[in-house]
Coordinates of C-alpha atoms in Angstrom, one line a residue:
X114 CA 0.0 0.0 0.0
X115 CA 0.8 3.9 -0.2
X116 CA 2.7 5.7 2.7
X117 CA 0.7 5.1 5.9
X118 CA 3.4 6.3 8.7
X119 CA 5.0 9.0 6.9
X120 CA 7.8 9.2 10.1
X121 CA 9.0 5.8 9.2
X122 CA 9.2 6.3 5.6
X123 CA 10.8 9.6 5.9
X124 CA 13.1 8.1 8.9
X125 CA 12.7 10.9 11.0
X126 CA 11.8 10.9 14.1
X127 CA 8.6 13.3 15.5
X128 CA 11.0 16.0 17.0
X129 CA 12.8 16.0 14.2
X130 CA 9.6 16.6 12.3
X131 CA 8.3 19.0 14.2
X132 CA 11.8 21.0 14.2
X133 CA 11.7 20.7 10.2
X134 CA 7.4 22.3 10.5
X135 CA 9.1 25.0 12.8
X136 CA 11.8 25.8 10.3
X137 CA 9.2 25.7 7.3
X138 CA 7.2 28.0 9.4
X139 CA 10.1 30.7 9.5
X140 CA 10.3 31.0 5.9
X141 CA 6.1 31.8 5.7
X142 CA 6.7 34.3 7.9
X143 CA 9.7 36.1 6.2
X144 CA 8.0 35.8 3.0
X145 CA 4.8 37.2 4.5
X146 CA 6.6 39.8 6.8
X147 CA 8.5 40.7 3.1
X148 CA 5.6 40.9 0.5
X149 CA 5.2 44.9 -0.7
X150 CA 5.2 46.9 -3.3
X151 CA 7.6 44.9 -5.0
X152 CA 5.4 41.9 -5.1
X153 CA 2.7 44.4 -6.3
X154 CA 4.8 45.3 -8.8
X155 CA 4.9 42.0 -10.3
X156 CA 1.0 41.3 -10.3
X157 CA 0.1 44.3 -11.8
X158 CA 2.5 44.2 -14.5
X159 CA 1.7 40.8 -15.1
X160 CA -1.9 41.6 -15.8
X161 CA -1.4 44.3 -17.9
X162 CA 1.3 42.1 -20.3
X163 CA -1.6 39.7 -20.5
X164 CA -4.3 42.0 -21.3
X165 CA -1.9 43.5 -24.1
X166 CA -1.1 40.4 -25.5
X167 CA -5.0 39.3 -26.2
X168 CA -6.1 42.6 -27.0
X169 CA -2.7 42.7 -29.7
X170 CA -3.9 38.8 -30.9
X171 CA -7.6 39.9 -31.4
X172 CA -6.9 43.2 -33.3
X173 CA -4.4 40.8 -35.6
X174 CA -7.4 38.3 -35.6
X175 CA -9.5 40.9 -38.0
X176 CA -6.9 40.6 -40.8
X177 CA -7.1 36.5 -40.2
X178 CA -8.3 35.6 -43.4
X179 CA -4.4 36.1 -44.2
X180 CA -2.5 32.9 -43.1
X181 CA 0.2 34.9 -41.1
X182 CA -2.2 37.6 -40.0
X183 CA -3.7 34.2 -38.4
X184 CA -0.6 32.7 -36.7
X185 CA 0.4 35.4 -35.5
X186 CA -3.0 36.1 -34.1
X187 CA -3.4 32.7 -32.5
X188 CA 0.2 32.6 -31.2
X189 CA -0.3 35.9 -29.6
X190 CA -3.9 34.8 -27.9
X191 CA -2.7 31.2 -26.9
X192 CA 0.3 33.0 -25.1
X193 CA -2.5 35.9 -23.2
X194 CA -4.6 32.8 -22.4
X195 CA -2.1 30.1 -20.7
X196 CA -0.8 33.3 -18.6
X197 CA -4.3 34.2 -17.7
X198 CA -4.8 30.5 -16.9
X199 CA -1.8 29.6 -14.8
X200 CA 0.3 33.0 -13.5
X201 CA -2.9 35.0 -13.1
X202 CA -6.3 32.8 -12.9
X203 CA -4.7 29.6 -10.7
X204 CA -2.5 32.3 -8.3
X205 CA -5.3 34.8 -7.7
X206 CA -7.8 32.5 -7.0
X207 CA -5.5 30.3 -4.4
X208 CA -5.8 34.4 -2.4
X209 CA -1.9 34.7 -3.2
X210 CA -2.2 38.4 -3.5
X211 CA -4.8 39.2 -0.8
X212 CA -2.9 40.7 1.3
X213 CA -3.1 43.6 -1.0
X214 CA -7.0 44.2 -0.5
X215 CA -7.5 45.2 -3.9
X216 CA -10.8 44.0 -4.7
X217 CA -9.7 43.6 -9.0
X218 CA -6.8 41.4 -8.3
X219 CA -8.9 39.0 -5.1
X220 CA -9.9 35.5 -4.6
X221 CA -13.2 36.3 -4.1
X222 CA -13.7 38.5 -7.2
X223 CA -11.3 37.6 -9.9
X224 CA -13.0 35.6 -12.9
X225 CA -10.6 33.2 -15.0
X226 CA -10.8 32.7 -18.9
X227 CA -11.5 29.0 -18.3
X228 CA -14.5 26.9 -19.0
X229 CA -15.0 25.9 -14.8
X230 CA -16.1 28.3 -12.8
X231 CA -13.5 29.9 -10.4
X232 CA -15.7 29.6 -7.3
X233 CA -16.1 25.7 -7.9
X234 CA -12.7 25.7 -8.5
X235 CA -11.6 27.4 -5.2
X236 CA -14.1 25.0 -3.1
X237 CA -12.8 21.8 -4.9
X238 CA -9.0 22.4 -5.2
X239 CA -8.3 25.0 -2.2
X240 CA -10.2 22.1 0.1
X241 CA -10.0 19.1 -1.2
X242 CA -6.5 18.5 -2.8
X243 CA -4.1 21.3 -1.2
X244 CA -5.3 19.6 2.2
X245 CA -5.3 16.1 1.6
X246 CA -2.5 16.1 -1.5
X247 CA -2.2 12.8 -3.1
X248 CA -4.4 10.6 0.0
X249 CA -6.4 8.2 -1.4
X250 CA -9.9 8.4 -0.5
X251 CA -9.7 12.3 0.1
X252 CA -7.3 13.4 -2.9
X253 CA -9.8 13.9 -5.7
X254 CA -6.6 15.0 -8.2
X255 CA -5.1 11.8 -7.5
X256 CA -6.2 10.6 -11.5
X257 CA -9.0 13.0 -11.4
X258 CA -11.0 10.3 -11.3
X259 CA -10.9 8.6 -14.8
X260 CA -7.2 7.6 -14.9
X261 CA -5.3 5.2 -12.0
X262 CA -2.2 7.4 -11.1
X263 CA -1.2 4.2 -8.2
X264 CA -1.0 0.3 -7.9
X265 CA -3.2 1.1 -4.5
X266 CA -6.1 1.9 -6.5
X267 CA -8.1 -1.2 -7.5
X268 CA -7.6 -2.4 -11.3
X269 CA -10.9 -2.0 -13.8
X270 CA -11.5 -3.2 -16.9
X271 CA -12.5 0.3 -17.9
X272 CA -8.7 1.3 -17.3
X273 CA -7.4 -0.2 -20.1
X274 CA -9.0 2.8 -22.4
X275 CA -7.0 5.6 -19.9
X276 CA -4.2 5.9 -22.3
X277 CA -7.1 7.5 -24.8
X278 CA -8.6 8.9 -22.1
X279 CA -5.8 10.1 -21.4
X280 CA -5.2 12.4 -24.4
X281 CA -9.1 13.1 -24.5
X282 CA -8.1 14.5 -21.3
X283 CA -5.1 16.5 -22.3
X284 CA -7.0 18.3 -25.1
X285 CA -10.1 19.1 -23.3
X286 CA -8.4 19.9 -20.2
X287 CA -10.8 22.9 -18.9
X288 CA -13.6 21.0 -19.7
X289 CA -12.2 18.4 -17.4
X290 CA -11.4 20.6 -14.7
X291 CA -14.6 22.1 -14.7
X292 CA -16.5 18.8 -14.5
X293 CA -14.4 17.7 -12.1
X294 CA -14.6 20.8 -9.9
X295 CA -18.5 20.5 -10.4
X296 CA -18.8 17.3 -8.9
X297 CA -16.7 18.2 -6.1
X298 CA -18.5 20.9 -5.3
X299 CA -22.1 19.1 -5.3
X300 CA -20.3 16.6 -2.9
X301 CA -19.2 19.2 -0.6
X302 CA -22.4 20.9 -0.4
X303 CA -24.8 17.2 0.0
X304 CA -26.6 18.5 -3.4
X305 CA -28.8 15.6 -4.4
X306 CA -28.1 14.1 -8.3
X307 CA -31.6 14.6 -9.3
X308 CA -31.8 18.4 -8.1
X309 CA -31.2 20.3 -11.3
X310 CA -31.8 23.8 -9.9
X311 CA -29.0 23.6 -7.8
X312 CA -26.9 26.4 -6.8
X313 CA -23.8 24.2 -7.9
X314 CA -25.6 23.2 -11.1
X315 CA -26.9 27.1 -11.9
X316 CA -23.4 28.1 -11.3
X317 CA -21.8 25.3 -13.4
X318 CA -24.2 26.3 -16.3
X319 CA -23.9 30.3 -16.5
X320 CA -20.2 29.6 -16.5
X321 CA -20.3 27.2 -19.3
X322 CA -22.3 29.9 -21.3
X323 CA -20.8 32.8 -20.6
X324 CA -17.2 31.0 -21.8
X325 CA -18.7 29.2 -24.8
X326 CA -20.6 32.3 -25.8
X327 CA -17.4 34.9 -25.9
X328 CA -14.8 32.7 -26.8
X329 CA -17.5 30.9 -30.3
X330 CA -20.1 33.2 -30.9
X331 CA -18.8 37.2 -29.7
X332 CA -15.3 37.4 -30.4
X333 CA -15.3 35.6 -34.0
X334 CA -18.9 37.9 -35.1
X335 CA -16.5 41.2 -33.9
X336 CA -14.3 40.0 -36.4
X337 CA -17.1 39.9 -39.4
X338 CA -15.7 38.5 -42.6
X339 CA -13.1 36.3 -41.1
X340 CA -15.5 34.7 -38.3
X341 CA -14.3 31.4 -39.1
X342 CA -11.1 32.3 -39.1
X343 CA -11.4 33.8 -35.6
X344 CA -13.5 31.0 -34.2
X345 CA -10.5 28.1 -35.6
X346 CA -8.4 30.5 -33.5
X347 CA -10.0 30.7 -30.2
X348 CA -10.2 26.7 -30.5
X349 CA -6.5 26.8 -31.5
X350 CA -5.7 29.1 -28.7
X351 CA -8.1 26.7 -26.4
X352 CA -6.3 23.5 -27.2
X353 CA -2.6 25.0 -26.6
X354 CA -4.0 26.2 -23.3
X355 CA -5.0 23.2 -22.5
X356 CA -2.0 20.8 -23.2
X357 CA 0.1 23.4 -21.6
X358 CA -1.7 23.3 -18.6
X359 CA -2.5 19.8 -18.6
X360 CA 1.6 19.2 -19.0
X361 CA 2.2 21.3 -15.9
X362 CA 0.4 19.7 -13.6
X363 CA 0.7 16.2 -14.5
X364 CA 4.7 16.9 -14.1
X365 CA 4.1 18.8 -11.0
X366 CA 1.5 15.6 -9.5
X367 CA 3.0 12.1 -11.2
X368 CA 6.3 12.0 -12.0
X369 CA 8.3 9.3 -10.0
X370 CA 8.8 10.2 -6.5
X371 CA 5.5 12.0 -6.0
X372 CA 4.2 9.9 -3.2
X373 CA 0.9 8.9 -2.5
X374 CA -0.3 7.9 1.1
X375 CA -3.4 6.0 3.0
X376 CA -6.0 8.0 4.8
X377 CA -4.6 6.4 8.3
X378 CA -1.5 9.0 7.4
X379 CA -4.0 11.8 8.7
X380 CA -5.0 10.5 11.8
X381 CA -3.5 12.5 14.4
X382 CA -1.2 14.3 11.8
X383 CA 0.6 17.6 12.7
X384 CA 1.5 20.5 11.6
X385 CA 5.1 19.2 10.5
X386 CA 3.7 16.0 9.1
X387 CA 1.6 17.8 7.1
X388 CA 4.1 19.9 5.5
X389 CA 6.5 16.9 5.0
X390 CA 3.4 15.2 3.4
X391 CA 3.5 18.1 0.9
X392 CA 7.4 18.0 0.4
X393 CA 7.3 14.2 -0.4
X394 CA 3.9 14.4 -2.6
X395 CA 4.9 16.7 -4.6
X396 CA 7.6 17.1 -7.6
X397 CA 9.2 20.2 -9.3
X398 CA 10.6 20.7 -13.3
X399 CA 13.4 22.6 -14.2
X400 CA 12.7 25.9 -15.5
X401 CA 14.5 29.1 -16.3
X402 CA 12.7 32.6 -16.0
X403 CA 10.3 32.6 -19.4
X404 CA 9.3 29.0 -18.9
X405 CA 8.6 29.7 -15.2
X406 CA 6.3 32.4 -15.6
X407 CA 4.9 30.5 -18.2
X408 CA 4.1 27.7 -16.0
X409 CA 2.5 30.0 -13.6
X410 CA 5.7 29.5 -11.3
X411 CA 4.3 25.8 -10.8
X412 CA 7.5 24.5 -12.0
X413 CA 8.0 24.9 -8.3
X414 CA 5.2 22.6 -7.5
X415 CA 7.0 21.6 -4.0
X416 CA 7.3 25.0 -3.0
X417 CA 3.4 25.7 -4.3
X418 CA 2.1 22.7 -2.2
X419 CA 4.0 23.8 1.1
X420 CA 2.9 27.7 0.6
X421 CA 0.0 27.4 -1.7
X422 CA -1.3 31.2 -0.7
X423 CA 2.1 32.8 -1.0
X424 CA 2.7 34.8 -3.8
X425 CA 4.2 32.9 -6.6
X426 CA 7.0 35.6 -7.9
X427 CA 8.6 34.6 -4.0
X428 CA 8.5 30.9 -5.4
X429 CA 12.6 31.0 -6.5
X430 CA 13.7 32.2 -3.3
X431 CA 11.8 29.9 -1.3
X432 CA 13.1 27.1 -3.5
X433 CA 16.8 27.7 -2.8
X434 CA 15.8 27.6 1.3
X435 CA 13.1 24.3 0.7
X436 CA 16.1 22.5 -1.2
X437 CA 18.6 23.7 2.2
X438 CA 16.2 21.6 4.2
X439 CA 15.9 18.8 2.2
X440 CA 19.7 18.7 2.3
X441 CA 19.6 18.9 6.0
X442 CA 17.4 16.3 6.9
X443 CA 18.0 14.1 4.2
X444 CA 15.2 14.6 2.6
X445 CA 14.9 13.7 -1.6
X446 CA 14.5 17.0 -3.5
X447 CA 12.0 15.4 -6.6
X448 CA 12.9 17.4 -9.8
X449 CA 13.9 17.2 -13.6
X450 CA 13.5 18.2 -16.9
X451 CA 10.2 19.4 -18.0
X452 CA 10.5 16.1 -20.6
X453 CA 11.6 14.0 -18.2
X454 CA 8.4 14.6 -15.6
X455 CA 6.3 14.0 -17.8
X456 CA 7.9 10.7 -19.5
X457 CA 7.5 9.7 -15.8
X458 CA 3.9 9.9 -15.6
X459 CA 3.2 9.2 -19.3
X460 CA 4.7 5.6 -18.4
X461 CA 2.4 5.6 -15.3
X462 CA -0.3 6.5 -17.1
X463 CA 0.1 3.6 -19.8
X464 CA 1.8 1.1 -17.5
X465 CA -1.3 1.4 -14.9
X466 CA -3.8 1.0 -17.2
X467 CA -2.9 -2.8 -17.3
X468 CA -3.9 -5.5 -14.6
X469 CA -1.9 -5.8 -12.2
X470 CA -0.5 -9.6 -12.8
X471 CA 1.1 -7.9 -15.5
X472 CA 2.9 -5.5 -13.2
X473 CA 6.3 -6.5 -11.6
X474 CA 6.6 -4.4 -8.9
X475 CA 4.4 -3.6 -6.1
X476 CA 2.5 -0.7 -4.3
X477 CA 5.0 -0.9 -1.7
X478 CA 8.1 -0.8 -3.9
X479 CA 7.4 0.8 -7.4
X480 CA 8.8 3.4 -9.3
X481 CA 5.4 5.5 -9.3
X482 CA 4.5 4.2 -5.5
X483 CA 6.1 3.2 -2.8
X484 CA 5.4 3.2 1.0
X485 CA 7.7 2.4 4.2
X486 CA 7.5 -1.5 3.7
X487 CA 10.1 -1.1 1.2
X488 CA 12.8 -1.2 3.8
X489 CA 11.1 -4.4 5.4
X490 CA 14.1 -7.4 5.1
X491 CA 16.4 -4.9 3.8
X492 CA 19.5 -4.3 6.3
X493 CA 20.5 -0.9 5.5
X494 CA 24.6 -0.5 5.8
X495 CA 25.2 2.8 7.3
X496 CA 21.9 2.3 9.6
X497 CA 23.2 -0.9 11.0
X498 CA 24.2 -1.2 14.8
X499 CA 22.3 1.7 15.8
X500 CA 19.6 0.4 18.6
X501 CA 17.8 3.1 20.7
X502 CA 15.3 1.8 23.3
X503 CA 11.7 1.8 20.9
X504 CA 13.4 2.2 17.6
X505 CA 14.0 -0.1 15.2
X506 CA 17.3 0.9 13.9
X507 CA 16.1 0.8 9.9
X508 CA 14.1 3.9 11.3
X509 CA 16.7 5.7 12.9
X510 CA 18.2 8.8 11.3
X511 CA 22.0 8.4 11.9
X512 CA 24.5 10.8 11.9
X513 CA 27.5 10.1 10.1
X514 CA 30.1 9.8 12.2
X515 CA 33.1 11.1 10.0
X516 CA 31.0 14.1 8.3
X517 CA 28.6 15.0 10.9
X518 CA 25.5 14.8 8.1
X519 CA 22.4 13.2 8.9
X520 CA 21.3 10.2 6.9
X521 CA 17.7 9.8 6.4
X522 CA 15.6 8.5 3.5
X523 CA 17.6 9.8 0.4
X524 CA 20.8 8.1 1.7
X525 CA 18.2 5.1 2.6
X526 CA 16.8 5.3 -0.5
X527 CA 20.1 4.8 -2.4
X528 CA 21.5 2.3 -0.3
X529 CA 18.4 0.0 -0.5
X530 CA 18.5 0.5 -4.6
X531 CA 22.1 -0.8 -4.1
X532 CA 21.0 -3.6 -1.8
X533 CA 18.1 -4.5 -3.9
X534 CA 20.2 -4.4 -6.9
X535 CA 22.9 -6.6 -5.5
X536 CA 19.9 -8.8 -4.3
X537 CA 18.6 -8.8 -7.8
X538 CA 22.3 -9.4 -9.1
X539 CA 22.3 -12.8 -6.3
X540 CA 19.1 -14.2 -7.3
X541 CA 19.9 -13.7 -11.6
X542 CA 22.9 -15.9 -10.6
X543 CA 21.4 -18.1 -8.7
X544 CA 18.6 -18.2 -11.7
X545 CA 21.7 -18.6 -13.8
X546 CA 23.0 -21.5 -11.7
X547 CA 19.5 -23.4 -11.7
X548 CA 19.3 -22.8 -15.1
X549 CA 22.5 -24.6 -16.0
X550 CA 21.5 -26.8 -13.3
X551 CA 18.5 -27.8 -15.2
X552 CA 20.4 -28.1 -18.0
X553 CA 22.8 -30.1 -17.0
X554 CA 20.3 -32.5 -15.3
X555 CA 18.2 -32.6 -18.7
X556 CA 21.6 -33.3 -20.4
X557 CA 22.0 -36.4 -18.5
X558 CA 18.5 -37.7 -18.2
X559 CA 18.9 -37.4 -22.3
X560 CA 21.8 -39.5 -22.5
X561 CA 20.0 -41.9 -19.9
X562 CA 17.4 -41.8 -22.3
X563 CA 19.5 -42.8 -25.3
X564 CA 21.2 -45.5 -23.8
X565 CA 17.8 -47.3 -22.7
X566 CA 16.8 -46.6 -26.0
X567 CA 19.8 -48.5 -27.5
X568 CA 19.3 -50.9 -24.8
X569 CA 16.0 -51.8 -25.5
X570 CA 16.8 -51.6 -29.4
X571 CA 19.4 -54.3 -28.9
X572 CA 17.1 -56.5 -26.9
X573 CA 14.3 -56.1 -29.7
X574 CA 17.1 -57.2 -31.8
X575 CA 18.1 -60.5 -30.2
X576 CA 14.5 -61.0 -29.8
X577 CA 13.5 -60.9 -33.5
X578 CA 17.2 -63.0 -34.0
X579 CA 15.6 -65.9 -31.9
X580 CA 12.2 -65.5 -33.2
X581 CA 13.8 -65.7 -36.8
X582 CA 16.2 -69.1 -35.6
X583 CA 13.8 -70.9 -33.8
X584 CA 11.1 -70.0 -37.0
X585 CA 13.8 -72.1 -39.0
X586 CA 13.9 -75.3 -36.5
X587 CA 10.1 -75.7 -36.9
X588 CA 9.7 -75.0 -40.7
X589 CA 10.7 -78.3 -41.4
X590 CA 8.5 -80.6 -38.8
X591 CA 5.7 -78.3 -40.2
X592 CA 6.3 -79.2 -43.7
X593 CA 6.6 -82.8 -42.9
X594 CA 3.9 -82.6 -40.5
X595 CA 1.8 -81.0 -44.0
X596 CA 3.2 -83.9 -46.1
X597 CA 1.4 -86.6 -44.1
X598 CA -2.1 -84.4 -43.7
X599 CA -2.3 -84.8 -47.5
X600 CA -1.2 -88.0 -48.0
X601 CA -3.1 -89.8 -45.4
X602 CA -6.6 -87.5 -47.1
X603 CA -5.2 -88.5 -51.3
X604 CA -3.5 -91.9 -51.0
X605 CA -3.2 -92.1 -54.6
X606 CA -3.4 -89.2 -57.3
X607 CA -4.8 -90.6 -60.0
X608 CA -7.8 -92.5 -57.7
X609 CA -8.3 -88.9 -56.2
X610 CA -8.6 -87.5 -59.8
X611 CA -10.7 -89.6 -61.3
X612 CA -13.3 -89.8 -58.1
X613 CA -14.2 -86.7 -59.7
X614 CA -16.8 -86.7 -62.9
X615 CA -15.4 -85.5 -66.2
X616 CA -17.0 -82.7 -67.7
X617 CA -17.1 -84.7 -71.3
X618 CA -19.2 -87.5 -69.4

């Protein structure tokens, strides 16, 4: 199964993990204590640069009847829209800016150019996943329900279609969100199925027609002659949004080394378990500035998940002080290239989709789950010897004698991949061994084989050889023994012959 006692996985003790909360703490309140007119800055100009960028792509979008005129266009829009989406739409609505009390640029006010609406978003993804990241049971995102992200999660039929559900996903990606984000929301508020008057469901609607309306019927009719030009490039615009964003966050969610954990995990969890929860659930990509904004600063997907209300421009800073900590405690830092993530999960994605007695590994030791039973049997080298009165020394965070550094999961981490590889290494040789074993023994039982074969060939032989001799002794008593039948039955020939009546008489 997924993580269930996070302290054991992590091997770090509680005041070691409430030390780590404290510490984590600190840096909220230095960025909090820090956020000004800098930071303010930052937002602003951000929304203006988006707003100039669509309002640039739709004035190009009149000439679009000219292919250039409508690449350029669309290039221009899909670039406004993905910023609106993930550095403006997805920050603002998380209440990273606040603390500003400017009622434009709020969570409670601001409106995102996306098909879900921003209030269904906020109750669904505020609640339900940035408390309870990747728990099963309480972790809606975990596969947003159509695709099995972990082995934990029982095997359907219907799963082998999630690699095309997959990319149905990918290029519908609003749409999926606000589906998603409308169920969530009827859950959270007991709506009944068959109550279609809802506030959820009236919500969910005017959303849905306010978006399809301006981005299908308004914009392209502004544009008169080339409406269908403009309307190919608000679906165009659409689509890149969506695969963008859809690449973001499945890099930032399933990428090896995102753990997952059980709901027991968040009984009696604290403060510092939570945030180490975050820390180990969560997986960054490598970006330089441009991509970063891009990406709404979610290339820092650790840093969002551990300070999900602070403003994302601080993201960088808090990075360099998040990956300190890691080193400290020993903690694994998950990150890579942005190809790389998502390879990661694309292999979940596809490799999950199979029953399980097709699957080598297990949910406590696989490359896209893993839990603390992945240490069970496995003597750890630099843990060894280390025996403190309730703890099993496996679970021990050591300090290195000679350097003074802690050793925790990362160093346990490699040294079990060494152990388990060398254990993998023994049992191919002893495979190996058997094999030739078997081999050998099939070699010999062959040649056992052959030799009662000859055996018995050469007693078949000398069997027919007497049959054949003892054939000749009795041919000639049989012939005499014929010779007397027939001349005791036909004394004489010629009496015999002429007992019979002539045909002339």
């Amino acid at each position: 199964m997924a993580i269930t006692d996070i302290k054991t996985f992590a091997h770090l003790t509680a005041a070691d993990i409430e030390t780590l909360g404290q510490e984590l703490d600190s840096i909220r309140r230095s960025v909090e204590s820090s956020r000004g007119e800098h930071d303010a800055k930052y937002i602003r100009r951000t929304i203006a640069a988006q707003r100039g960028l669509e309002a640039a792509g739709r004035a190009v979008l009149f000439g679009s009847r000219n292919r250039w005129a409508w690449l350029t266009g669309t290039a221009l829009l899909s670039v406004a829209k993905i910023i609106e989406n993930m550095e403006l739409g997805h920050n603002i609505s998380h209440g990273q800016w606040d603390w500003m009390n400017d009622p434009e640029i709020h969570s409670s006010s601001w409106e995102w150019d996306m098909t879900g609406s921003s209030l269904q978003w906020r109750r669904a993804h505020n609640y339900s996943h940035h408390t309870y990241t990747n728990v099963l049971g309480k972790d809606e995102d975990l596969g947003f329900g159509i695709l099995r992200m972990t082995r934990d999660e029982q095997w359907q039929p219907i799963h082998l279609i999630q690699p095309l559900a997959n990319l149905l996903l990918a290029a519908t990606f609003e749409w999926g969100i606000a589906l998603h984000d409308w169920g969530i929301d009827k859950q959270l508020s007991n709506t009944p199925r068959w109550q279609l008057g809802s506030a959820p469901n009236k919500e969910f609607g005017r959303k849905i027609f306010r978006q399809v309306v301006k981005d299908y019927l308004v914009h392209p009719a502004l544009t008169g002659p080339a409406f269908k030009q403009t309307l190919k490039a608000n679906a165009t615009a659409n689509l890149i949004r969506n695969l963008w964003a859809y690449a973001v966050i499945f890099c930032g969610h399933f990428p090896d080394g995102a753990e997952k954990f059980t709901i027991e995990q968040l009984d009696d969890e604290t403060p510092g378990e939570w945030y180490l929860r975050q820390m180990l659930g969560s997986a960054n990509f490598e970006a330089g500035p441009a991509m970063a904004f891009m990406s709404g600063n979610l290339c820092y997907q650790i840093e969002h998940h551990l300070f999900p209300d602070l403003p994302s421009n601080r993201y960088p800073e808090i990075a360099a002080q998040v990956r300190a900590l890691c080193d400290k405690y020993d903690l694994p830092y998950t990150t890579g290239s942005l190809g790389k993530q998502y390879l990661l999960a694309f292999r979940t994605i596809h490799k999950l989709a199979l029953p399980d007695r097709f699957l080598t590994a297990t949910a406590d030791n696989a490359p896209e789950t893993s839990s603390e039973h992945k240490f069970a049997g496995i003597t750890l080298p630099s843990l060894s010897g280390v025996t403190l009165p309730g703890v099993e020394s496996t679970h021990w965070l050591r300090v290195d004698p000679e350097t003074g550094e802690r050793r925790g999961l990362r160093w346990a981490l490699h040294e079990a991949k060494v152990v388990l590889k060398e254990k993998a290494r023994q049992e191919k040789e002893a495979l190996r061994e058997a094999k030739a074993a078997l081999k050998e023994k099939a070699k010999h039982e062959r040649q056992l084989l052959r030799s009662a074969k000859r055996t018995l060939q050469e007693k078949a032989r000398q069997e027919q050889a007497i049959l054949r001799e003892k054939a000749k002794r009795d041919k000639p008593h049989r012939l005499r023994r014929g010779g007397g039948i027939l001349s005791n039955r036909y004394p004489n020939n010629n009496t015999a012959i002429d007992t019979y009546p002539h045909p002339s008489s």
